[in-house]
Short mmCIF file of C-alpha atoms and ligand atoms in Angstrom, two decimals:
data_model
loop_
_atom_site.label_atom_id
_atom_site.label_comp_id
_atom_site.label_asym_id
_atom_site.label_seq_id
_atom_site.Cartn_x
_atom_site.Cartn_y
_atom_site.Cartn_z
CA UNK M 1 73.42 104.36 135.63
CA UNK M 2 74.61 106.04 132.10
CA UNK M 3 78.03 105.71 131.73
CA UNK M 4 80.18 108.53 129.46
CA UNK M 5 81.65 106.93 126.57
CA UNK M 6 85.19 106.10 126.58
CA UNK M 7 86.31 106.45 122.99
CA UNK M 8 90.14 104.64 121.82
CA UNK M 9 90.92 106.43 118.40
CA UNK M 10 94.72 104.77 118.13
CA UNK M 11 94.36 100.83 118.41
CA UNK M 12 96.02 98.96 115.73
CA UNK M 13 94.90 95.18 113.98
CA UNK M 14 96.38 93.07 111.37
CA UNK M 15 93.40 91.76 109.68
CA UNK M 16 93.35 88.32 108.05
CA UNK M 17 93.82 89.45 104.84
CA UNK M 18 96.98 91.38 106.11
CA UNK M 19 98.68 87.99 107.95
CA UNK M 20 98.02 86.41 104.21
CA UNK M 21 99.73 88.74 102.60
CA UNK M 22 102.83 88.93 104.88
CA UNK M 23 102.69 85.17 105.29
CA UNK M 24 103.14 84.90 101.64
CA UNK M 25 106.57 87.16 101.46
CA UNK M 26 110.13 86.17 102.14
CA UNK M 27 111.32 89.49 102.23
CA UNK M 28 110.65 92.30 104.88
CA UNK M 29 108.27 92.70 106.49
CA UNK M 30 106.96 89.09 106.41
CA UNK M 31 105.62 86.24 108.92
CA UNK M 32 107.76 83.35 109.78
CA UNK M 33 105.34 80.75 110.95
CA UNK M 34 107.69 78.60 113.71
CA UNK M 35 108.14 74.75 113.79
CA UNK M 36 106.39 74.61 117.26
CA UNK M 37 103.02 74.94 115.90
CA UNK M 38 102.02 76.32 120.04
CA UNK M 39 104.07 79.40 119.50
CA UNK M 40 103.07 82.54 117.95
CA UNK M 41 104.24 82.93 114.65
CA UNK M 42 107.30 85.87 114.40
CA UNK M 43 107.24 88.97 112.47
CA UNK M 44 109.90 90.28 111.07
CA UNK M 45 109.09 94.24 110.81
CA UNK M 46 112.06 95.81 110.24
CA UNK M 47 115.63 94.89 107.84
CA UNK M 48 117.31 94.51 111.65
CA UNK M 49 114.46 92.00 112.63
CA UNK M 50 115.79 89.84 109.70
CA UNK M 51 119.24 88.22 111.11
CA UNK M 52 119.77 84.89 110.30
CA UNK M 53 122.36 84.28 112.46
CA UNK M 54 119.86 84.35 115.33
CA UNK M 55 117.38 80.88 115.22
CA UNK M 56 113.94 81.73 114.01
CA UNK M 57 112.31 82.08 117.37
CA UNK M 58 114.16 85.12 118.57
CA UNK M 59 113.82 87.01 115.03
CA UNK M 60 111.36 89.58 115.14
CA UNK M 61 108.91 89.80 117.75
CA UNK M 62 106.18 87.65 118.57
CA UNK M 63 102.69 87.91 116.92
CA UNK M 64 100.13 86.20 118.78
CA UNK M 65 96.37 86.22 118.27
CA UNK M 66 95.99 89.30 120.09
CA UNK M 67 97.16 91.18 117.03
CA UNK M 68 94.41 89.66 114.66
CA UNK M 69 91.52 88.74 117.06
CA UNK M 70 88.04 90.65 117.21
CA UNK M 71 86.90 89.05 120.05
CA UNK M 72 89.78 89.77 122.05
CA UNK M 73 89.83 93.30 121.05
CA UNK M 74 86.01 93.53 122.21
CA UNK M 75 87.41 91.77 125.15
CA UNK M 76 90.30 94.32 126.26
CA UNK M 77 87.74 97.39 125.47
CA UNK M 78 85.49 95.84 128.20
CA UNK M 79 88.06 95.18 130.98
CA UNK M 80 88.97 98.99 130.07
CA UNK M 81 85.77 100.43 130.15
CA UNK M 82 86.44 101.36 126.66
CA UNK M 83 82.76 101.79 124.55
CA UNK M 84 83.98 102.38 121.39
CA UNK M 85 87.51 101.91 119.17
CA UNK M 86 88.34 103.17 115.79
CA UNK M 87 90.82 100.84 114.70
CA UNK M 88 93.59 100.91 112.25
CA UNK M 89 96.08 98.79 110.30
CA UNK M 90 98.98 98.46 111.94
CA UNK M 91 102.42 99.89 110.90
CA UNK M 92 104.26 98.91 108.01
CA UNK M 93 101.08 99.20 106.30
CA UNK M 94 101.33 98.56 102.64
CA UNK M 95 104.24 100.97 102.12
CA UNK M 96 106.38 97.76 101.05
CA UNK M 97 103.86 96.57 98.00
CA UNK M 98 104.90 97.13 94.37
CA UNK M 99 102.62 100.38 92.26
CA UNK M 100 100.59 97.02 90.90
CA UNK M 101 100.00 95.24 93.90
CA UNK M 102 98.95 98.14 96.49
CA UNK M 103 95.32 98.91 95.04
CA UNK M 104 94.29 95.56 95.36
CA UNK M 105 95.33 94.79 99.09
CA UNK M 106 94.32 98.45 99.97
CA UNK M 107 90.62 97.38 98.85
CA UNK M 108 90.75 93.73 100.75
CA UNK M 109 92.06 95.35 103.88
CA UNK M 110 89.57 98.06 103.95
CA UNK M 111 86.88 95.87 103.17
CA UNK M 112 87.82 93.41 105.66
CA UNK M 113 88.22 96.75 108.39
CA UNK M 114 84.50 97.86 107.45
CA UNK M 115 83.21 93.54 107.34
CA UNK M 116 84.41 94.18 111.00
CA UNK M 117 83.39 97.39 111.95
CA UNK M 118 79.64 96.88 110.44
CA UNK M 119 78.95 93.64 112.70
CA UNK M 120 79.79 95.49 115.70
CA UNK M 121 76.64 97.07 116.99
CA UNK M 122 78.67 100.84 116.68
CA UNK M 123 81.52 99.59 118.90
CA UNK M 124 83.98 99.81 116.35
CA UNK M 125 84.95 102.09 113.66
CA UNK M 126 88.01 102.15 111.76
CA UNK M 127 90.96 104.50 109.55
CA UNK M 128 91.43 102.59 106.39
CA UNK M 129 94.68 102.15 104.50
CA UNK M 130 95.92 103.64 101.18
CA UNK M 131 97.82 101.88 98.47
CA UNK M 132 100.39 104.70 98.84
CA UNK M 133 102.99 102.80 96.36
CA UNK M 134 100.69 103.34 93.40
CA UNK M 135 100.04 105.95 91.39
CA UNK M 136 98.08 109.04 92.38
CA UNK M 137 94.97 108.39 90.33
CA UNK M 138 94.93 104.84 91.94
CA UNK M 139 95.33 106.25 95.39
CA UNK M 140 92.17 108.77 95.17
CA UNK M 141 90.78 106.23 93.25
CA UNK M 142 91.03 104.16 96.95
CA UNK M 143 89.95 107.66 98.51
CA UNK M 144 86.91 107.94 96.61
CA UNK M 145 85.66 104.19 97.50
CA UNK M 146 86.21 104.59 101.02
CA UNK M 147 83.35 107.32 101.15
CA UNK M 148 80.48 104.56 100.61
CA UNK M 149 81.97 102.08 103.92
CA UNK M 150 80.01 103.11 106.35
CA UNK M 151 82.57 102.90 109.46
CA UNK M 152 85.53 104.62 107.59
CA UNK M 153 86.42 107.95 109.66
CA UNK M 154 89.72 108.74 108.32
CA UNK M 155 92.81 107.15 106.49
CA UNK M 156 96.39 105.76 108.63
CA UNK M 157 99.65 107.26 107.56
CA UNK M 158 103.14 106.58 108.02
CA UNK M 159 106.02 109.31 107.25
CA UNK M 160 107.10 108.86 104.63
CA UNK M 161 104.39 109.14 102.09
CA UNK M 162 104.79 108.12 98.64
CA UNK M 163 108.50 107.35 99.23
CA UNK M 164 110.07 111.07 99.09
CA UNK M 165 108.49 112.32 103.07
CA UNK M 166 105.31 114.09 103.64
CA UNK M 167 106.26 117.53 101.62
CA UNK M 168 106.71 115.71 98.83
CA UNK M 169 104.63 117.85 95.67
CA UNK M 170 103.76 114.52 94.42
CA UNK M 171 101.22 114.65 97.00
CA UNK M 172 99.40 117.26 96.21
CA UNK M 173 96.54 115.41 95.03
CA UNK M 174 96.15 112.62 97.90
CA UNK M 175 95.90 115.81 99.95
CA UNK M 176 93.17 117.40 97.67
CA UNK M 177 90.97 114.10 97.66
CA UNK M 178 91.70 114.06 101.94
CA UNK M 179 90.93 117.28 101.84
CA UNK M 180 87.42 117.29 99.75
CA UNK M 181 86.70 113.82 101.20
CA UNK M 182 86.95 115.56 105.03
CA UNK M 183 88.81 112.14 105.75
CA UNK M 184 90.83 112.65 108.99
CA UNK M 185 94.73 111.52 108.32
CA UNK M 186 96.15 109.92 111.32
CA UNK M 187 100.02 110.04 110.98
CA UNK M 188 101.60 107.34 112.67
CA UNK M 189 105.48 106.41 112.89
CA UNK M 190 106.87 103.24 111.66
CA UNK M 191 110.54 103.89 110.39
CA UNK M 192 112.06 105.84 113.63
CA UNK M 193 115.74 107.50 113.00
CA UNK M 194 118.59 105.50 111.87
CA UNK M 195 119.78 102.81 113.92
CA UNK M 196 123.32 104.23 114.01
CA UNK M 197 122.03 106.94 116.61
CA UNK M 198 121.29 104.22 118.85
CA UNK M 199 125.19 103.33 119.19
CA UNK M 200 126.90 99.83 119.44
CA UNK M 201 124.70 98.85 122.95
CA UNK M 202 121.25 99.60 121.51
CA UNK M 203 120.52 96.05 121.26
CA UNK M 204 121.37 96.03 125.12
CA UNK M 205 118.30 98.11 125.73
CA UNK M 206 115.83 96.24 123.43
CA UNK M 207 113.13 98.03 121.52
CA UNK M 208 113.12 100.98 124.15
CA UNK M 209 115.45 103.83 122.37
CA UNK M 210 113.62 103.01 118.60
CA UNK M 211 110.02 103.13 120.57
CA UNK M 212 110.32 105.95 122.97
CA UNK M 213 112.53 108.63 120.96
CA UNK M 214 113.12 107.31 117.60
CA UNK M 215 108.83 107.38 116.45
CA UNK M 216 108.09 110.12 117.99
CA UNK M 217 110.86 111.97 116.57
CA UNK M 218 110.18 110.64 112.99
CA UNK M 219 106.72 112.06 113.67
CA UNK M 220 107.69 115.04 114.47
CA UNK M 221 110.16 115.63 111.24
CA UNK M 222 107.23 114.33 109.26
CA UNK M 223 104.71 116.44 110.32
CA UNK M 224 107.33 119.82 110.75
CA UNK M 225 108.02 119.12 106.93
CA UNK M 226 104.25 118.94 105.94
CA UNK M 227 104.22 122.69 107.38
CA UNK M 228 107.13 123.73 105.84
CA UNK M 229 106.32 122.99 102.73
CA UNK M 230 102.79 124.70 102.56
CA UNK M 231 100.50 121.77 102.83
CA UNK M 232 98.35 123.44 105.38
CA UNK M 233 98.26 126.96 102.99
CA UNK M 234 97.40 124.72 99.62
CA UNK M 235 94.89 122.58 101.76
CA UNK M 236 93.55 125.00 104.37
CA UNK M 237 90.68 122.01 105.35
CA UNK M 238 93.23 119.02 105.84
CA UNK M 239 92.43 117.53 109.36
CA UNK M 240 95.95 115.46 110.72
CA UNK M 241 95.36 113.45 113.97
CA UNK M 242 99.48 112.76 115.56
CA UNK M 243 100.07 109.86 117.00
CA UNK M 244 101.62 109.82 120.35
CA UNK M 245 100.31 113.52 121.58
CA UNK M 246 102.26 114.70 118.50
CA UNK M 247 105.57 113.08 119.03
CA UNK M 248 107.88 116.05 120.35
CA UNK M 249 105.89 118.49 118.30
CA UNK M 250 104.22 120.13 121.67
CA UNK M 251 107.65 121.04 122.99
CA UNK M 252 109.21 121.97 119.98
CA UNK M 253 106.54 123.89 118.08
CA UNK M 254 108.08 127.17 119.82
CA UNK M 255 111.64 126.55 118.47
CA UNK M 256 110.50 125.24 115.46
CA UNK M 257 109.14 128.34 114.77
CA UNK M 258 111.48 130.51 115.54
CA UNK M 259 114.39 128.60 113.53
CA UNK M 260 111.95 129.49 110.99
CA UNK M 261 111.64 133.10 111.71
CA UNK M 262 115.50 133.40 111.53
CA UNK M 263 115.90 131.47 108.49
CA UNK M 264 117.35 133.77 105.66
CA UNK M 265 115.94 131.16 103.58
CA UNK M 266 112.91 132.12 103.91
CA UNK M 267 111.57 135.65 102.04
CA UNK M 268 109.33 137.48 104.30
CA UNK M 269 105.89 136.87 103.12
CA UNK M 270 102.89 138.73 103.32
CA UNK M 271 102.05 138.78 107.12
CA UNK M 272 105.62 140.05 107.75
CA UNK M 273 106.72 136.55 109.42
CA UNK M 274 108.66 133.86 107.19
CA UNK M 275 108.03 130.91 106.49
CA UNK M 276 104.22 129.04 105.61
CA UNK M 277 101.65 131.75 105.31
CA UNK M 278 99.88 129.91 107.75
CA UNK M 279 101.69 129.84 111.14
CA UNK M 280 102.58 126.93 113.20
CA UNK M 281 100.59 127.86 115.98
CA UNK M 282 97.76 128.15 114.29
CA UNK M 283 97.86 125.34 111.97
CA UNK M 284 98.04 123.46 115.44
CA UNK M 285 94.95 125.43 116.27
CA UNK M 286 92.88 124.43 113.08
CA UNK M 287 94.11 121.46 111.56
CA UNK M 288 95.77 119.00 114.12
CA UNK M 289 94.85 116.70 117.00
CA UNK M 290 96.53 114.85 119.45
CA UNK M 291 96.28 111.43 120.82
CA UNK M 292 96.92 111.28 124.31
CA UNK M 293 98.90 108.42 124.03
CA UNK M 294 102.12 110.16 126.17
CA UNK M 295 101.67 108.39 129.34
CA UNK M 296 102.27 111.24 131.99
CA UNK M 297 99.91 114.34 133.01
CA UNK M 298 102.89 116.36 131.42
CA UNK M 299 102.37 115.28 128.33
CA UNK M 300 98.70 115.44 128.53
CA UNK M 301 99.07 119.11 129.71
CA UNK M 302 101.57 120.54 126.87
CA UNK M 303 99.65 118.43 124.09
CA UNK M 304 96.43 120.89 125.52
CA UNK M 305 97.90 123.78 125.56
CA UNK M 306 99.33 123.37 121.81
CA UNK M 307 96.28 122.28 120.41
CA UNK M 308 93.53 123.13 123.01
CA UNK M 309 91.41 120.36 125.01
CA UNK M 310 88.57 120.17 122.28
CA UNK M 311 91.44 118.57 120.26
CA UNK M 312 92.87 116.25 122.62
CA UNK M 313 91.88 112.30 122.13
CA UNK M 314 92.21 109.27 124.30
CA UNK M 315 94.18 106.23 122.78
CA UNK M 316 95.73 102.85 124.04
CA UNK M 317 97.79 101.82 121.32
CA UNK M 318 96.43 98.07 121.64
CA UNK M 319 98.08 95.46 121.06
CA UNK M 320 100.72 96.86 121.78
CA UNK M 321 102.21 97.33 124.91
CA UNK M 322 100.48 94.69 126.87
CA UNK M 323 101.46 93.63 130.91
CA UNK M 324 104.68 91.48 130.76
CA UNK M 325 103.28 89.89 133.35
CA UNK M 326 101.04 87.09 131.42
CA UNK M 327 98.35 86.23 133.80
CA UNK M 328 97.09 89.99 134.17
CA UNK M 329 93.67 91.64 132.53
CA UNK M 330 94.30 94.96 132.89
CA UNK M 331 96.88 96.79 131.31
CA UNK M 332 99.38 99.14 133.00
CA UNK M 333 99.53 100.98 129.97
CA UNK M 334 95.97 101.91 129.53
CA UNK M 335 95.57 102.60 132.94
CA UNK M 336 98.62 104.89 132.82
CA UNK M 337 97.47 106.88 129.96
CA UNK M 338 94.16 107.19 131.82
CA UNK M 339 95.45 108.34 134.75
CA UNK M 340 97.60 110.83 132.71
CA UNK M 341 94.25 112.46 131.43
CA UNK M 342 92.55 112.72 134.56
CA UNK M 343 95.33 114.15 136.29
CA UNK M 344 96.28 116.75 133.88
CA UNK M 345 92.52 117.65 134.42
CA UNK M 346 92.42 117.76 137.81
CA UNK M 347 89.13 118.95 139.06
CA UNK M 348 88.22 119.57 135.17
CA UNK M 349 85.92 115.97 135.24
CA UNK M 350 84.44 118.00 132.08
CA UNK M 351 87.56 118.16 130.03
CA UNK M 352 88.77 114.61 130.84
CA UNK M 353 85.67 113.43 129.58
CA UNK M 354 85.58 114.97 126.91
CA UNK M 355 89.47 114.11 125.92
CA UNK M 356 88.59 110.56 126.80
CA UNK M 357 85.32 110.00 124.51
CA UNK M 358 83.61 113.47 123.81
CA UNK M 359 86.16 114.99 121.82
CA UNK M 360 86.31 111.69 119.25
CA UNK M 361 82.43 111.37 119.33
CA UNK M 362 82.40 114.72 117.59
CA UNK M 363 85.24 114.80 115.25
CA UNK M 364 84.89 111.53 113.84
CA UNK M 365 80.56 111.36 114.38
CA UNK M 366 80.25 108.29 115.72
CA UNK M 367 77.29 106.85 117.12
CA UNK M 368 77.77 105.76 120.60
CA UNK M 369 74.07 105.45 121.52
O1 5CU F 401 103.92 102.54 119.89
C1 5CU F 401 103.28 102.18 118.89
O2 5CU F 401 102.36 102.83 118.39
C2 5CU F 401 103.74 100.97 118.18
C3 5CU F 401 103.16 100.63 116.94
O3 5CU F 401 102.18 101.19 116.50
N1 5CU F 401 103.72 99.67 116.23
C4 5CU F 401 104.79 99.00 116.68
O4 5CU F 401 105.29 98.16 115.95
N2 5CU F 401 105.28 99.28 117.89
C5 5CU F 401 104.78 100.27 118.65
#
């Protein structure tokens, strides 16, 4: 019986090469290997992570080999039904490397991502990583190379760019060589808001306000100030892939838009709105897709209706989010985010499909035979 391909565009790794390099730091983000040699080693992601008044084995969070291993990767995708992943490095990326170091580990990661990818029969392709602390020339230098690895379909990147955000000019020509490359950018939160907004109980609710409001409302910021600042007018070919159905950017694109269209700030320009030449709607129309990683037919539904349900793509966010519950297979996540797509569907079997595997299969050409 043929099967329609399941395709998992947001699924995350740390490589070997990666764990190497943050086993050999002392400063965040770095691994802290414990004396139990059973337990996963920590890692400690983010300056809060790093308290050493707690005892090693509560810093951080856990790392186990679920976060590095192929085979279990291969593993989860079958339990899922999942025939094909694209997978990425996962967050803080090299964003943390000094200008001389970044080019280097940028090359060993991505070469490690496509050693992976190309033993895989076609069940795995990946978004590479850019040495985004070096400088420009070294960065489309990275661009340029990734065009000969076979399995590279776009780049991973966080918010805030080469230091300054996402509408920094700086930029300009990592966008061109994205641009001329056709190299999809998948933006993808690592920093969330400042943990003052959290209040004095956050650590009461563990990683849940950070996770659930604080990325996808960094997302959102970073992609709003991308449009603000012309990107999408200089670079009318850029393709940007938002993590988490576009963070809040669904809800808010309407009063986004219209804080722009009463912004003095802004002259009138030559289509008689303000603002980007290019509008918000329809950059969402031409330039952006959404993973459905949103976990509810709502979100499903209002990430379709921003960006249409040719641009809609199925993700699981593996490793992340896995059952609490130890001894399970299947994972309530992936199953949630499943059933989020098929409901929002409804008796559309075509457009779930195609949000769940088509959609990918044609953006990103893979070969799913
Ligand atoms: O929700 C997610 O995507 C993630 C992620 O990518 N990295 C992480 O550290 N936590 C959650």
């Amino acid at each position: 019986m043929a099967t329609t391909p399941v395709v998992d565009i947001h699924t995350h790794i740390y490589p070997t090469t990666y764990l190497t390099l943050l086993r050999s730091r002392t400063k965040v983000p770095y691994l802290l290997d414990l004396p139990d040699k059973m337990a996963p080693p920590r890692l400690i992601i983010l300056p809060s992570d790093d308290d050493p008044a707690l005892p090693a084995h509560q810093r951080g969070r856990p790392i186990d080999s679920s976060y590095s291993s192929i085979n279990q990767k291969l593993d989860f995708m079958k339990t899922h039904g999942i025939t094909t992943s694209v997978i990425s490095l996962a967050n803080p990326w090299l964003d943390f490397l000094s200008p001389e170091e970044g080019p280097q580990w940028a090359a060993k990661v991505n070469n490690e991502l496509e050693d992976i990818c190309s033993t895989s029969q076609n069940s795995l392709y990946a978004f590479a990583t850019l040495p985004l602390s070096a400088s420009s020339s070294r960065i489309t230098g990275e661009i340029h190379r990734l065009q000969s690895l076979a399995h590279m379909r776009g780049i991973i990147l966080g918010t805030t760019g080469l230091s300054q955000g996402l509408d920094d000019p700086a930029l300009e020509p990592v966008w061109s060589a994205l641009e001329s490359a056709k190299l999809l950018i998948f933006l993808h939160p690592h920093y969330g808001l400042p943990s003052s907004v959290y209040g004095p109980r956050a650590s009461e609710y563990g990683h849940v306000l950070p996770l659930s409001l604080g990325f996808p409302m960094e997302t959102t910021i970073a992609f709003t100030r991308m449009w603000l600042s012309g990107v999408f007018d200089r670079h009318p070919k850029l393709k940007v892939l938002i993590a988490h159905a576009g963070g809040t950017v669904p809800f808010l694109s309407g009063r986004i838009n219209s804080c722009v269209q009463h912004e003095r700030h802004f002259p009138e320009n030559e289509g008689g709105g303000r603002g980007p030449k290019r509008g918000l709607k329809e950059v969402l129309r031409e330039n952006v897709w959404l993973d459905a990683v949103v976990y509810s037919p709502t979100g499903v539904r209002a990430a379709v209706e921003v960006v249409g349900k040719d641009r809609v793509l199925f993700g699981t966010d593996h490793p992340f989010f896995p059952p609490l519950d130890e001894g399970k297979e299947e994972w309530m996540s992936v199953e949630t985010n499943i059933q989020a797509v098929k409901d929002a569907f409804g008796e559309d079997k075509q457009g779930a499909t195609k949000v769940l595997g088509g959609n990918a299969i044609e953006l990103l050409g893979l070969d799913v035979a």
